XYZ file of C-alpha atoms in Angstrom:
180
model
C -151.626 14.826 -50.241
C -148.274 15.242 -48.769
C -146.711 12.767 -51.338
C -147.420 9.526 -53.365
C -145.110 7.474 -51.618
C -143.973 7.577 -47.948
C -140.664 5.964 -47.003
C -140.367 4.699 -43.756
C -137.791 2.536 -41.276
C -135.447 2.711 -39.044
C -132.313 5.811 -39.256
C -130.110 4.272 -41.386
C -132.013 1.711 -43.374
C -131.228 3.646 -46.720
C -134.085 5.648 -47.060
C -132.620 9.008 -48.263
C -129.988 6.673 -50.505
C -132.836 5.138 -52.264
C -134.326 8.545 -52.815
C -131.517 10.144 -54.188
C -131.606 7.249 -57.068
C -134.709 7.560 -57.850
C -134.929 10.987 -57.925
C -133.617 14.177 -58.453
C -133.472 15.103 -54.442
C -130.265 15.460 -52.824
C -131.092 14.828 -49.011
C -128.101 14.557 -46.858
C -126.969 11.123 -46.413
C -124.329 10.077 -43.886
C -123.252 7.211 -41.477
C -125.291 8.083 -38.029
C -129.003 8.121 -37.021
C -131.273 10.894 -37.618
C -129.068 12.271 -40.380
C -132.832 13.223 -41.920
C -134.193 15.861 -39.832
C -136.837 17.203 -42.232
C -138.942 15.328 -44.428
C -137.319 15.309 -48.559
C -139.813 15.181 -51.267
C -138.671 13.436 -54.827
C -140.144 13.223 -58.400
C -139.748 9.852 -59.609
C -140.117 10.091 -63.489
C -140.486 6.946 -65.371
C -141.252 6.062 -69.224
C -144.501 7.087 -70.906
C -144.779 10.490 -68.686
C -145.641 8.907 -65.643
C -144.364 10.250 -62.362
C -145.082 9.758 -58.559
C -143.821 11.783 -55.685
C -142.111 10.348 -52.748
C -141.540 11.640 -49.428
C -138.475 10.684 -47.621
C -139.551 11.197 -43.790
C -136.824 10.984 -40.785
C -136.061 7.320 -39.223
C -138.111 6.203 -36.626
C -137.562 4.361 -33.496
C -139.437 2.129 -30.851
C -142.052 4.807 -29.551
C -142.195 7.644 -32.265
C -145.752 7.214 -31.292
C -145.777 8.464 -28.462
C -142.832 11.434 -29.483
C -139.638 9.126 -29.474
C -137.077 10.599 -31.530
C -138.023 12.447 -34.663
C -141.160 10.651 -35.099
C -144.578 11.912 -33.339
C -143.957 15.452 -35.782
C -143.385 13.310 -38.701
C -145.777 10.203 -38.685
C -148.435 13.007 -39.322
C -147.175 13.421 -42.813
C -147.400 9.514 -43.325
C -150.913 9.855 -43.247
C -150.703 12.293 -46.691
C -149.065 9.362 -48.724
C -150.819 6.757 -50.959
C -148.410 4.069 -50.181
C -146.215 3.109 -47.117
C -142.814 1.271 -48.464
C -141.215 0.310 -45.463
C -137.342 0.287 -45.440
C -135.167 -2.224 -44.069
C -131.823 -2.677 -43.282
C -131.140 -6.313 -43.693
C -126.998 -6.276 -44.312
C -126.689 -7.496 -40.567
C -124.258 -4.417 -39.462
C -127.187 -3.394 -36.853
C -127.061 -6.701 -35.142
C -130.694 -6.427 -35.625
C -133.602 -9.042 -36.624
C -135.633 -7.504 -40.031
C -138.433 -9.106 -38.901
C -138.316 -7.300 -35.227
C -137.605 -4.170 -37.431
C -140.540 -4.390 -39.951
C -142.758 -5.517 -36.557
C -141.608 -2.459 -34.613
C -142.007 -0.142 -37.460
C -145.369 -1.487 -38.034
C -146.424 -1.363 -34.547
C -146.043 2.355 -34.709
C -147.901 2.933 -37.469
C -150.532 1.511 -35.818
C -149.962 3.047 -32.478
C -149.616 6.312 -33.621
C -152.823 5.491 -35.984
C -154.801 2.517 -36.707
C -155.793 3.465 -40.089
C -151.885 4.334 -40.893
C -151.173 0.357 -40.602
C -153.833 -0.277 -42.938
C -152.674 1.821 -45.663
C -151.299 -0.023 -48.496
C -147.784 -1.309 -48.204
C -144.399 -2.634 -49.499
C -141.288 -3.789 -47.974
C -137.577 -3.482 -49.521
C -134.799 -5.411 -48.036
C -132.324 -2.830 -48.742
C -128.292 -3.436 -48.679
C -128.654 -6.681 -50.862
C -125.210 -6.124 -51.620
C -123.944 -6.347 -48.288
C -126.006 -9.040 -46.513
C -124.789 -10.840 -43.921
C -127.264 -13.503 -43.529
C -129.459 -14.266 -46.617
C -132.050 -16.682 -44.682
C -132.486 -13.927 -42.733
C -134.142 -11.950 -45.661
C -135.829 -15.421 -47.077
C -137.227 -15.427 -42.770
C -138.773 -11.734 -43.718
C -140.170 -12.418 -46.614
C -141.988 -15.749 -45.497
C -142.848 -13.511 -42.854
C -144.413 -10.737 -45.205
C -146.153 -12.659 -47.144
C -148.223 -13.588 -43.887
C -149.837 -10.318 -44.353
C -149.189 -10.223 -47.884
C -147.004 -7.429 -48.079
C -144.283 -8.110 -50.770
C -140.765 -7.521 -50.479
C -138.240 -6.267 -53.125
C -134.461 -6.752 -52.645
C -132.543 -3.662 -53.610
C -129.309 -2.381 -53.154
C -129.973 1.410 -52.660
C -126.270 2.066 -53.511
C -125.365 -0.554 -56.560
C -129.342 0.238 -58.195
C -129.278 -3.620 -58.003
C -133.548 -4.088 -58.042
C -134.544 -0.550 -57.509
C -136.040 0.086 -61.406
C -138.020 -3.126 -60.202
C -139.256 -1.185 -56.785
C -140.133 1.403 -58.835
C -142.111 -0.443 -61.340
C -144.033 -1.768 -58.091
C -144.367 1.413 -56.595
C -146.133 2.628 -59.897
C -148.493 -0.606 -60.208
C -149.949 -0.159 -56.417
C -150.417 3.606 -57.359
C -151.972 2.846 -60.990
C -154.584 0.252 -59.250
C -157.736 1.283 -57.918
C -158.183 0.832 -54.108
C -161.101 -1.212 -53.276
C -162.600 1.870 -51.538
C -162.489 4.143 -55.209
């Protein structure tokens, strides 16, 4: 096991941000894709001496499956994680759709590996404090909760609804997989 938790999204999205709150790691975050070139592993302590590990893993892009950007060598360590919690940028600055996003992101999970997609798996639309276009975010989480996936809205930067994601993150960890 690589890590509890794997973080995944598009560059950008606020993965190493969200990291860095949570836990002690100190990845480098800036203002340009593929800032994370290496995956960054975190201790997330919480009350009552429980702790997880999460694995911050580089940004990936529309065929990482097939070796696209930084993600063929890194989707590998996806497959060491408990739980996928897919990051999403939904402030509107990328002129992207979160839906498309979490769909793409998806999609590669799957391409690279079927049984990837089928881990367990949470969404966070990140930047809460910056969104653009707040149907936009109610359109991804009606569209979540299609494959019920549910979807936490954080502000990586303010804290705003990360102690809540974290609470989460511990629950799905806690709970027995069908398959135990």
């Amino acid at each position: 096991l690589l890590a509890d938790v794997g973080l995944v999204g598009f560059p950008n999205g606020g993965k190493s941000t969200l990291i860095s709150r949570i836990s002690a790691a100190k990845p480098k975050i800036a203002d340009y894709p593929f800032t994370t070139l290496t995956p960054h592993l975190g201790v997330v302590a919480l009350s009552d001496s429980r702790s997880f590990v999460v694995a911050d893993v580089p940004g990936l892009i529309e065929g990482a499956h097939r070796g696209l950007g930084l993600g063929h060598q890194f989707l590998r360590h996806l497959e060491r994680t408990r739980l996928l919690v897919h990051i999403i940028d939904v402030s509107g600055a990328t002129e992207r759709d979160p839906v498309v996003d979490f769909d793409t992101i998806r999609r590669e999970l799957e391409l690279y590996r079927p049984e990837l997609a089928d881990k367990p798996q949470l969404a966070v639309a990140n930047k809460m404090d910056v969104v653009a276009d707040p149907e936009a975010v109610d359109r991804l989480e009606a569209h979540l909760a299609t494959r019920r996936i549910p979807l936490y809205r954080i502000s990586a930067v303010t804290g705003e609804g990360v102690g809540v994601l974290v609470e989460a993150m511990w629950q799905h960890l806690s709970t027995p997989s069908p398959d135990q």
